[in-house]
Short mmCIF file of C-alpha atoms and ligand atoms in Angstrom, two decimals:
data_model
loop_
_atom_site.label_atom_id
_atom_site.label_comp_id
_atom_site.label_asym_id
_atom_site.label_seq_id
_atom_site.Cartn_x
_atom_site.Cartn_y
_atom_site.Cartn_z
CA MET D 1 0.15 -0.01 -0.12
CA LYS D 2 1.47 3.41 -1.07
CA SER D 3 0.22 6.54 0.61
CA ILE D 4 -0.58 9.69 -1.22
CA CYS D 5 -0.55 13.44 -0.57
CA LEU D 6 -2.46 15.14 -3.44
CA LEU D 7 -1.85 18.85 -3.69
CA GLY D 8 -4.60 20.63 -5.66
CA SER D 9 -7.12 17.73 -5.30
CA THR D 10 -10.19 19.71 -6.36
CA GLY D 11 -8.69 20.70 -9.77
CA SER D 12 -8.80 18.91 -13.13
CA ILE D 13 -5.59 16.92 -12.47
CA GLY D 14 -6.81 16.28 -8.90
CA LEU D 15 -10.02 14.80 -10.12
CA SER D 16 -8.33 12.67 -12.65
CA THR D 17 -5.87 11.39 -10.04
CA LEU D 18 -8.51 10.56 -7.65
CA ASP D 19 -10.35 8.55 -10.52
CA VAL D 20 -7.15 6.40 -10.90
CA LEU D 21 -6.93 5.95 -7.17
CA ARG D 22 -10.52 4.85 -7.07
CA LEU D 23 -9.78 2.17 -9.57
CA ASN D 24 -6.76 0.91 -7.51
CA GLN D 25 -8.02 1.01 -4.00
CA ASP D 26 -5.95 -1.95 -2.98
CA ARG D 27 -2.72 -0.17 -3.82
CA TYR D 28 -3.22 3.35 -2.44
CA SER D 29 -4.35 5.26 0.61
CA VAL D 30 -4.83 9.03 0.70
CA VAL D 31 -3.08 10.83 3.57
CA ALA D 32 -3.75 14.47 2.55
CA LEU D 33 -5.86 16.38 0.13
CA THR D 34 -5.65 20.17 -0.59
CA ALA D 35 -7.67 22.93 -2.07
CA ASN D 36 -7.53 26.72 -2.41
CA LYS D 37 -11.21 27.54 -2.16
CA ASN D 38 -13.52 24.71 -3.35
CA ILE D 39 -14.59 23.39 -0.04
CA GLU D 40 -17.70 21.68 -1.22
CA ARG D 41 -15.73 19.51 -3.60
CA LEU D 42 -13.03 18.97 -0.95
CA LEU D 43 -15.63 17.89 1.63
CA GLU D 44 -16.99 15.19 -0.76
CA GLN D 45 -13.50 14.04 -1.45
CA CYS D 46 -12.82 13.72 2.36
CA ILE D 47 -15.88 11.73 2.87
CA GLU D 48 -15.02 9.30 0.14
CA PHE D 49 -11.13 9.07 0.72
CA LYS D 50 -10.98 9.75 4.52
CA PRO D 51 -7.58 11.44 4.40
CA ALA D 52 -5.76 12.11 7.79
CA TYR D 53 -5.26 15.80 6.75
CA ALA D 54 -7.27 18.26 4.53
CA VAL D 55 -5.72 21.71 3.79
CA VAL D 56 -7.86 24.68 2.74
CA VAL D 57 -5.32 27.43 1.96
CA ASP D 58 -7.86 30.25 2.44
CA GLN D 59 -8.05 30.93 6.19
CA ASP D 60 -11.72 32.06 6.31
CA LEU D 61 -12.88 29.14 4.25
CA ALA D 62 -10.80 26.74 6.45
CA GLU D 63 -13.00 27.85 9.46
CA VAL D 64 -16.34 27.02 7.52
CA PHE D 65 -14.86 23.96 6.22
CA ASN D 66 -13.83 22.82 9.67
CA LYS D 67 -17.26 23.19 10.93
CA LYS D 68 -18.79 21.23 8.06
CA ILE D 69 -16.23 18.42 8.26
CA GLU D 70 -16.92 17.98 12.09
CA GLN D 71 -20.49 17.05 11.39
CA SER D 72 -19.66 14.80 8.46
CA GLU D 73 -18.42 11.12 8.08
CA ALA D 74 -14.87 12.65 7.70
CA ALA D 75 -14.83 13.90 11.24
CA ASP D 76 -11.47 12.31 11.93
CA THR D 77 -9.74 14.35 9.17
CA THR D 78 -7.51 17.19 10.67
CA VAL D 79 -8.15 20.53 8.80
CA LEU D 80 -5.14 22.84 8.30
CA SER D 81 -4.93 26.11 6.65
CA GLY D 82 -2.29 28.48 5.09
CA ILE D 83 0.48 28.00 2.63
CA ASP D 84 2.72 26.43 5.39
CA ALA D 85 0.16 23.72 5.66
CA LEU D 86 0.74 22.60 2.04
CA GLU D 87 4.50 22.23 2.81
CA PHE D 88 3.65 20.44 6.07
CA VAL D 89 1.51 17.79 4.19
CA ALA D 90 4.14 17.49 1.40
CA GLN D 91 6.86 16.23 3.81
CA LEU D 92 4.95 13.91 6.14
CA PRO D 93 6.95 10.91 6.92
CA GLU D 94 4.08 8.67 6.39
CA VAL D 95 3.65 10.03 2.71
CA ASP D 96 5.22 8.05 -0.16
CA ILE D 97 3.97 9.85 -3.17
CA VAL D 98 3.32 13.60 -3.52
CA VAL D 99 1.08 14.58 -6.56
CA ALA D 100 1.91 18.30 -7.33
CA ALA D 101 -1.32 19.51 -9.04
CA ILE D 102 -1.73 23.03 -7.77
CA VAL D 103 -1.79 25.56 -10.75
CA GLY D 104 0.75 28.34 -10.91
CA ALA D 105 3.69 29.48 -8.97
CA ALA D 106 1.46 28.95 -5.91
CA GLY D 107 2.58 25.42 -6.07
CA LEU D 108 6.39 26.18 -5.92
CA LEU D 109 7.19 25.73 -2.32
CA SER D 110 5.13 22.62 -1.56
CA THR D 111 6.70 21.00 -4.70
CA LEU D 112 10.16 21.90 -3.52
CA THR D 113 9.49 20.57 -0.01
CA ALA D 114 8.27 17.30 -1.54
CA ALA D 115 11.54 17.15 -3.44
CA LYS D 116 13.75 17.92 -0.40
CA ALA D 117 11.85 15.34 1.64
CA GLY D 118 12.83 12.68 -1.01
CA LYS D 119 9.36 11.72 -2.10
CA ARG D 120 8.08 10.07 -5.32
CA LEU D 121 7.18 13.43 -6.73
CA LEU D 122 4.46 13.40 -9.67
CA LEU D 123 4.84 16.74 -11.20
CA ALA D 124 1.81 18.36 -12.92
CA ASN D 125 2.60 21.92 -11.62
CA LYS D 126 4.86 22.78 -14.53
CA GLU D 127 5.11 26.40 -13.32
CA SER D 128 7.29 25.31 -10.37
CA LEU D 129 9.85 23.85 -12.59
CA VAL D 130 9.65 26.80 -14.91
CA VAL D 131 10.15 29.29 -12.19
CA SER D 132 12.95 27.39 -10.15
CA GLY D 133 14.25 24.85 -12.74
CA ASP D 134 17.84 24.36 -11.45
CA LEU D 135 16.86 24.72 -7.79
CA LEU D 136 14.03 22.10 -8.10
CA MET D 137 16.16 19.58 -9.92
CA SER D 138 19.00 20.08 -7.23
CA ALA D 139 16.43 19.59 -4.55
CA VAL D 140 15.36 16.37 -6.17
CA LYS D 141 18.86 15.11 -6.39
CA GLU D 142 19.92 16.10 -2.93
CA GLY D 143 16.70 14.92 -1.28
CA GLY D 144 16.92 11.60 -3.11
CA ALA D 145 13.33 12.00 -4.68
CA THR D 146 12.07 10.41 -7.72
CA LEU D 147 10.68 13.00 -10.08
CA LEU D 148 8.16 11.63 -12.52
CA PRO D 149 6.34 13.98 -15.01
CA LEU D 150 2.67 13.90 -15.34
CA ASP D 151 2.47 16.55 -18.16
CA SER D 152 1.44 14.30 -21.06
CA GLU D 153 4.22 15.32 -23.29
CA HIS D 154 6.89 14.79 -20.65
CA ASN D 155 5.38 11.68 -19.46
CA ALA D 156 5.61 10.56 -23.12
CA LEU D 157 9.24 11.55 -23.48
CA PHE D 158 9.94 9.84 -20.15
CA GLN D 159 8.50 6.60 -21.36
CA CYS D 160 10.56 6.80 -24.63
CA MET D 161 13.76 7.23 -22.74
CA PRO D 162 16.28 4.40 -22.45
CA ASP D 163 15.92 1.75 -19.80
CA GLY D 164 17.01 2.98 -16.40
CA TYR D 165 16.65 6.58 -17.26
CA GLN D 166 16.17 8.97 -14.44
CA THR D 167 14.89 12.58 -14.85
CA GLY D 168 17.66 15.20 -14.64
CA GLN D 169 20.03 13.05 -16.64
CA ARG D 170 21.04 13.73 -20.29
CA ALA D 171 20.22 10.52 -22.01
CA LYS D 172 22.80 9.22 -24.48
CA GLY D 173 21.92 8.85 -28.13
CA VAL D 174 19.25 11.43 -28.21
CA ARG D 175 19.31 13.85 -31.08
CA LYS D 176 16.14 15.83 -30.34
CA LEU D 177 13.09 15.98 -28.21
CA ILE D 178 10.00 16.45 -30.32
CA LEU D 179 7.12 18.00 -28.19
CA THR D 180 3.79 17.64 -29.80
CA ALA D 181 1.12 20.34 -29.48
CA SER D 182 -2.41 20.36 -30.38
CA GLY D 183 -2.18 24.02 -31.41
CA GLY D 184 -5.23 24.77 -29.10
CA PRO D 185 -8.67 26.11 -30.30
CA PHE D 186 -7.31 28.93 -32.38
CA LEU D 187 -4.91 26.91 -34.58
CA ASP D 188 -6.90 27.59 -37.82
CA LEU D 189 -7.71 31.26 -37.01
CA GLY D 190 -5.92 34.10 -38.83
CA LEU D 191 -4.06 36.75 -36.87
CA ALA D 192 -6.97 39.35 -37.37
CA GLU D 193 -9.55 36.93 -36.00
CA LEU D 194 -7.56 36.41 -32.79
CA GLU D 195 -8.28 40.13 -31.92
CA SER D 196 -11.92 39.35 -31.09
CA VAL D 197 -11.88 35.80 -29.53
CA THR D 198 -13.53 35.36 -26.23
CA VAL D 199 -12.82 33.81 -22.92
CA GLU D 200 -15.29 30.95 -23.51
CA GLN D 201 -13.76 30.17 -26.89
CA ALA D 202 -10.24 30.16 -25.38
CA CYS D 203 -11.40 27.82 -22.54
CA ALA D 204 -12.96 25.36 -24.99
CA HIS D 205 -10.05 22.98 -25.83
CA PRO D 206 -10.69 20.76 -28.81
CA ASN D 207 -9.12 17.77 -27.20
CA TRP D 208 -8.42 18.07 -23.49
CA SER D 209 -10.69 19.17 -20.64
CA MET D 210 -8.46 21.14 -18.24
CA GLY D 211 -8.48 24.04 -15.76
CA ARG D 212 -8.95 27.51 -17.00
CA LYS D 213 -5.52 28.88 -16.71
CA ILE D 214 -3.89 26.01 -18.72
CA SER D 215 -6.74 26.25 -21.19
CA VAL D 216 -5.82 29.84 -21.97
CA ASP D 217 -2.18 28.94 -22.15
CA SER D 218 -2.88 26.27 -24.65
CA ALA D 219 -4.80 28.79 -26.72
CA THR D 220 -1.98 31.30 -26.75
CA MET D 221 0.54 28.28 -26.88
CA MET D 222 2.32 29.60 -23.91
CA ASN D 223 1.52 26.23 -22.54
CA LYS D 224 3.92 24.77 -25.12
CA GLY D 225 6.56 27.37 -24.29
CA LEU D 226 6.20 26.49 -20.58
CA GLU D 227 6.61 22.86 -21.60
CA VAL D 228 9.71 23.60 -23.59
CA ILE D 229 11.31 25.08 -20.41
CA GLU D 230 9.97 22.16 -18.48
CA ALA D 231 11.56 19.59 -20.97
CA SER D 232 14.81 21.44 -20.76
CA TYR D 233 15.07 20.96 -17.08
CA LEU D 234 13.54 17.55 -16.79
CA PHE D 235 15.69 15.97 -19.61
CA ASP D 236 18.81 18.30 -19.33
CA MET D 237 18.39 19.45 -22.92
CA PRO D 238 19.19 22.97 -24.49
CA ALA D 239 16.59 24.88 -26.34
CA ASP D 240 17.84 24.27 -29.70
CA LEU D 241 17.49 20.47 -29.31
CA ILE D 242 13.71 20.78 -28.52
CA ASP D 243 11.30 21.02 -31.43
CA VAL D 244 7.75 21.91 -31.19
CA LEU D 245 5.53 20.05 -33.75
CA VAL D 246 1.85 20.95 -34.14
CA HIS D 247 -0.23 17.62 -34.11
CA PRO D 248 -3.89 18.62 -33.96
CA GLN D 249 -5.23 15.17 -33.09
CA SER D 250 -3.29 14.82 -29.74
CA ILE D 251 -2.76 11.06 -30.20
CA ILE D 252 1.07 11.17 -30.26
CA HIS D 253 1.94 12.76 -26.98
CA SER D 254 5.66 13.41 -27.91
CA MET D 255 8.59 11.74 -29.56
CA ILE D 256 12.30 11.18 -29.10
CA ASP D 257 14.62 11.29 -32.24
CA TYR D 258 17.59 9.13 -31.64
CA VAL D 259 20.96 9.48 -33.41
CA ASP D 260 20.47 6.15 -35.29
CA GLY D 261 17.48 7.53 -37.00
CA SER D 262 14.78 5.76 -34.68
CA VAL D 263 11.98 7.88 -33.61
CA LEU D 264 10.19 6.61 -30.52
CA ALA D 265 6.81 7.85 -29.67
CA GLN D 266 4.11 7.31 -26.90
CA LEU D 267 0.47 7.25 -28.22
CA GLY D 268 -2.92 7.03 -26.60
CA ASN D 269 -6.41 8.74 -26.16
CA PRO D 270 -5.89 12.35 -24.88
CA ASP D 271 -6.71 11.69 -21.25
CA MET D 272 -4.61 12.62 -18.19
CA ARG D 273 -5.38 9.42 -16.34
CA THR D 274 -2.86 7.66 -18.57
CA PRO D 275 0.27 9.61 -17.47
CA ILE D 276 -1.20 9.76 -13.97
CA ALA D 277 -1.49 5.84 -13.79
CA HIS D 278 1.87 5.53 -15.56
CA ALA D 279 3.73 7.65 -12.79
CA LEU D 280 1.72 6.11 -9.95
CA ALA D 281 2.53 2.57 -11.04
CA TRP D 282 6.05 3.03 -12.55
CA PRO D 283 8.06 1.01 -13.21
CA GLN D 284 4.96 -1.29 -13.28
CA ARG D 285 1.70 -0.66 -14.93
CA HIS D 286 -1.89 -0.79 -13.78
CA GLU D 287 -5.44 0.29 -14.94
CA SER D 288 -6.20 3.87 -15.54
CA GLY D 289 -9.69 3.80 -16.75
CA VAL D 290 -8.68 5.14 -20.24
CA SER D 291 -10.26 3.41 -23.15
CA PRO D 292 -7.92 1.59 -25.69
CA LEU D 293 -6.78 3.69 -28.65
CA ASP D 294 -8.74 2.80 -31.70
CA PHE D 295 -6.65 3.35 -34.81
CA MET D 296 -9.75 3.02 -36.99
CA LEU D 297 -11.25 5.97 -35.44
CA ASN D 298 -7.94 7.94 -35.71
CA LYS D 299 -6.81 7.32 -39.23
CA GLN D 300 -5.48 10.80 -39.85
CA LEU D 301 -2.40 11.85 -37.81
CA SER D 302 -1.16 15.22 -39.21
CA PHE D 303 1.71 17.54 -38.40
CA GLU D 304 2.57 21.24 -39.07
CA GLN D 305 5.01 23.91 -37.97
CA PRO D 306 3.87 26.18 -35.11
CA SER D 307 3.58 29.83 -36.18
CA PHE D 308 5.65 32.21 -33.94
CA ASP D 309 3.80 35.14 -35.58
CA LYS D 310 0.35 33.86 -34.55
CA PHE D 311 1.66 32.54 -31.24
CA PRO D 312 4.28 34.96 -29.89
CA CYS D 313 4.11 33.49 -26.42
CA LEU D 314 5.98 30.31 -27.80
CA ARG D 315 8.80 32.57 -29.12
CA LEU D 316 8.97 34.52 -25.80
CA ALA D 317 9.31 31.29 -23.84
CA PHE D 318 12.32 30.07 -26.05
CA GLU D 319 13.79 33.42 -25.55
CA ALA D 320 13.37 33.22 -21.80
CA LEU D 321 14.88 29.88 -21.67
CA ASN D 322 17.95 30.97 -23.60
CA MET D 323 18.26 34.16 -21.28
CA LYS D 324 18.43 31.63 -18.32
CA GLY D 325 18.56 33.15 -14.75
CA THR D 326 15.24 34.66 -13.47
CA ALA D 327 13.97 35.09 -17.00
CA PRO D 328 11.75 32.04 -16.98
CA ALA D 329 10.35 33.13 -13.69
CA VAL D 330 9.61 36.57 -15.02
CA LEU D 331 7.89 35.02 -18.10
CA ASN D 332 5.72 32.83 -15.90
CA ALA D 333 4.69 35.53 -13.43
CA ALA D 334 3.78 37.96 -16.27
CA ASN D 335 1.83 35.17 -17.89
CA GLU D 336 -0.16 34.42 -14.80
CA VAL D 337 -1.10 38.07 -14.26
CA ALA D 338 -1.97 38.44 -18.15
CA VAL D 339 -4.07 35.22 -18.18
CA GLU D 340 -5.92 36.21 -15.05
CA ALA D 341 -6.63 39.57 -16.46
CA PHE D 342 -7.97 38.09 -19.79
CA LEU D 343 -10.12 35.65 -17.84
CA ASN D 344 -11.50 38.64 -15.98
CA LYS D 345 -12.23 40.34 -19.32
CA LYS D 346 -9.79 43.23 -18.53
CA ILE D 347 -7.56 42.72 -21.62
CA ARG D 348 -7.97 41.12 -24.96
CA PHE D 349 -6.47 37.84 -25.99
CA ILE D 350 -3.79 39.26 -28.14
CA ASP D 351 -2.75 41.54 -25.34
CA ILE D 352 -1.53 38.61 -23.30
CA SER D 353 1.56 38.27 -25.27
CA LYS D 354 2.09 42.02 -25.70
CA LEU D 355 1.94 42.42 -21.85
CA ILE D 356 4.40 39.70 -21.29
CA GLU D 357 6.89 40.99 -23.85
CA LYS D 358 6.68 44.48 -22.37
CA VAL D 359 7.30 43.23 -18.94
CA ILE D 360 10.28 41.04 -19.93
CA ASN D 361 11.83 43.88 -21.98
CA ASN D 362 11.59 46.01 -18.82
CA SER D 363 12.90 43.56 -16.27
CA THR D 364 16.47 43.05 -15.00
CA ILE D 365 17.25 39.34 -15.33
CA LYS D 366 19.33 38.04 -12.38
CA SER D 367 20.94 34.89 -11.42
CA ALA D 368 18.38 32.22 -10.09
CA ASP D 369 20.74 30.92 -7.48
CA SER D 370 18.54 30.93 -4.47
CA ILE D 371 14.79 30.38 -3.82
CA ASP D 372 14.66 34.01 -2.47
CA SER D 373 15.94 35.26 -5.83
CA VAL D 374 13.18 33.51 -7.85
CA LEU D 375 10.55 34.43 -5.26
CA GLN D 376 11.71 38.00 -5.46
CA ALA D 377 11.65 37.97 -9.26
CA ASP D 378 8.11 36.60 -9.16
CA LYS D 379 6.87 39.27 -6.75
CA GLU D 380 8.42 42.15 -8.65
CA THR D 381 7.17 40.87 -12.07
CA ARG D 382 3.57 40.66 -10.59
CA MET D 383 3.81 44.21 -9.50
CA LEU D 384 5.25 45.47 -12.83
CA SER D 385 2.65 43.43 -14.81
CA ASN D 386 -0.18 44.91 -12.62
CA GLN D 387 1.29 48.40 -13.33
CA TYR D 388 1.50 47.84 -17.23
CA LEU D 389 -2.08 46.32 -17.25
CA GLU D 390 -3.46 49.87 -16.72
CA SER D 391 -2.18 50.89 -20.10
CA PHE D 392 -4.11 48.10 -21.92
P1 LIG K 401 -7.32 23.54 -11.98
O1 LIG K 401 -7.47 25.13 -11.93
O2 LIG K 401 -8.32 22.76 -12.41
O3 LIG K 401 -6.92 23.12 -10.40
C1 LIG K 401 -5.98 23.77 -9.74
C2 LIG K 401 -5.79 23.28 -8.31
O4 LIG K 401 -4.90 24.12 -7.54
C3 LIG K 401 -7.21 23.31 -7.52
O5 LIG K 401 -7.17 22.14 -6.61
C4 LIG K 401 -6.93 24.54 -6.61
O6 LIG K 401 -7.77 24.57 -5.31
C5 LIG K 401 -5.52 24.62 -6.42
N1 LIG K 401 -5.13 26.00 -6.12
C6 LIG K 401 -5.22 27.08 -6.99
N2 LIG K 401 -4.66 28.17 -6.58
C7 LIG K 401 -4.15 27.76 -5.36
C8 LIG K 401 -3.21 28.51 -4.50
N3 LIG K 401 -3.05 29.90 -4.54
N4 LIG K 401 -2.73 27.83 -3.43
C9 LIG K 401 -3.10 26.51 -3.25
N5 LIG K 401 -3.75 25.77 -4.23
C10 LIG K 401 -4.25 26.41 -5.19
O7 LIG K 401 -5.88 23.27 -12.66
P2 LIG K 401 -5.41 21.99 -13.47
O8 LIG K 401 -5.80 22.11 -14.82
O9 LIG K 401 -5.79 20.78 -12.63
O10 LIG K 401 -3.87 22.15 -13.51
C11 LIG K 401 -3.02 21.90 -12.40
C12 LIG K 401 -1.61 21.85 -12.81
O11 LIG K 401 -1.37 20.73 -13.82
C13 LIG K 401 -1.16 23.11 -13.71
O12 LIG K 401 0.12 23.45 -13.40
C14 LIG K 401 -1.28 22.70 -15.07
O13 LIG K 401 -0.35 23.40 -15.91
C15 LIG K 401 -0.85 21.23 -14.95
N6 LIG K 401 -1.35 20.38 -16.04
C16 LIG K 401 -2.71 20.25 -16.22
C17 LIG K 401 -3.28 19.45 -17.22
C18 LIG K 401 -4.62 19.24 -17.32
O14 LIG K 401 -5.06 18.40 -18.21
N7 LIG K 401 -5.53 19.85 -16.62
C19 LIG K 401 -2.28 18.75 -17.94
C20 LIG K 401 -0.99 18.97 -17.95
C21 LIG K 401 -0.53 19.71 -16.85
MG1 LIG K 402 1.14 19.16 -21.60
#
């Protein structure tokens, strides 16, 4: 029996993870579940999975939640609140596996804590790796943690790596990583049409059902940009050895081009329960609940080049990766502010990349040698981004 701490249990990845756990109840027990604000959903999850701890980050809501849980079938669950509580549950000695499924840089410290505590760390929270790449990879090494990617592309790449491969290593014989991208809901729109797209259209992804922030990131292709940075740290590959290939069907989740001409790919229906089940069970396999891939229903697999003109966020991410230091942290923080502003209908879709570019051009990129330096860059960038927002 392995015990799980699920950070961000009320989100899209959180729900998919609980689906996989439900199918494999004899293998896993849940020690901790966490939410930011969605206490109704968290309560249902506590009643079903009976964790020892439930964290509600929002202090006021935690008090409301505590009263509800005391009168429920999950009365034995201890309720904690605040950001420190996320770190507390991520390092509990009785926890074997930490699933990092919080969205945004808000997941950074709890992810780092799990790495330092030597857990099996299942990483969905790509922003934490983007913001603190080298620091997180060092924490994994020093803490003796096992870092397994949940992001479907990176999980695919991991599955295509040579036997015995561990994240953080540079695999021998790899010529290039090929990250596939669906292209999002606006792949076939022209530049002019992008000016008037709505929040609802941006959040309606053709292949994947996801949280709102990553849905917008997919529509701008910033998601792929963040994933290029994520891949660079996870697999120790420079930006020029990572290609992005648009593959609108999302059946091939990514590929490795080896020096002997072999290209290894991982395929499957677009459903996050596959990478989640893979990383939970690794190096073994167990059920995920995902239906088998039907090739007769997927006869056309097509590929195209991504357009940097239509999707400037992708270019900005490559540039930030090449700049190194705090540049990826600045890119990420500016993007979080811009996406939030777009979701709140304060700026247009096409303003997202404009705001990020303006912020990067007006930021001083420093060395990212300590957690304080990246947290400082994150904080300053949010202030600058909010200031520039006024001019849009
Ligand atoms: P979501 O918005 O559906 O859920 C986010 C979770 O984080 C919720 O449980 C929420 O309560 C929690 N949260 C939000 N803000 C918080 C804060 N300030 N402090 C603590 N907790 C907070 O997001 P999601 O789609 O599940 O994505 C989660 C992460 O996984 C993101 O980093 C995303 O990029 C990554 N990811 C998601 C998918 C997907 O299919 N949804 C695929 C690949 C990677
Ligand atoms: Mg992905």
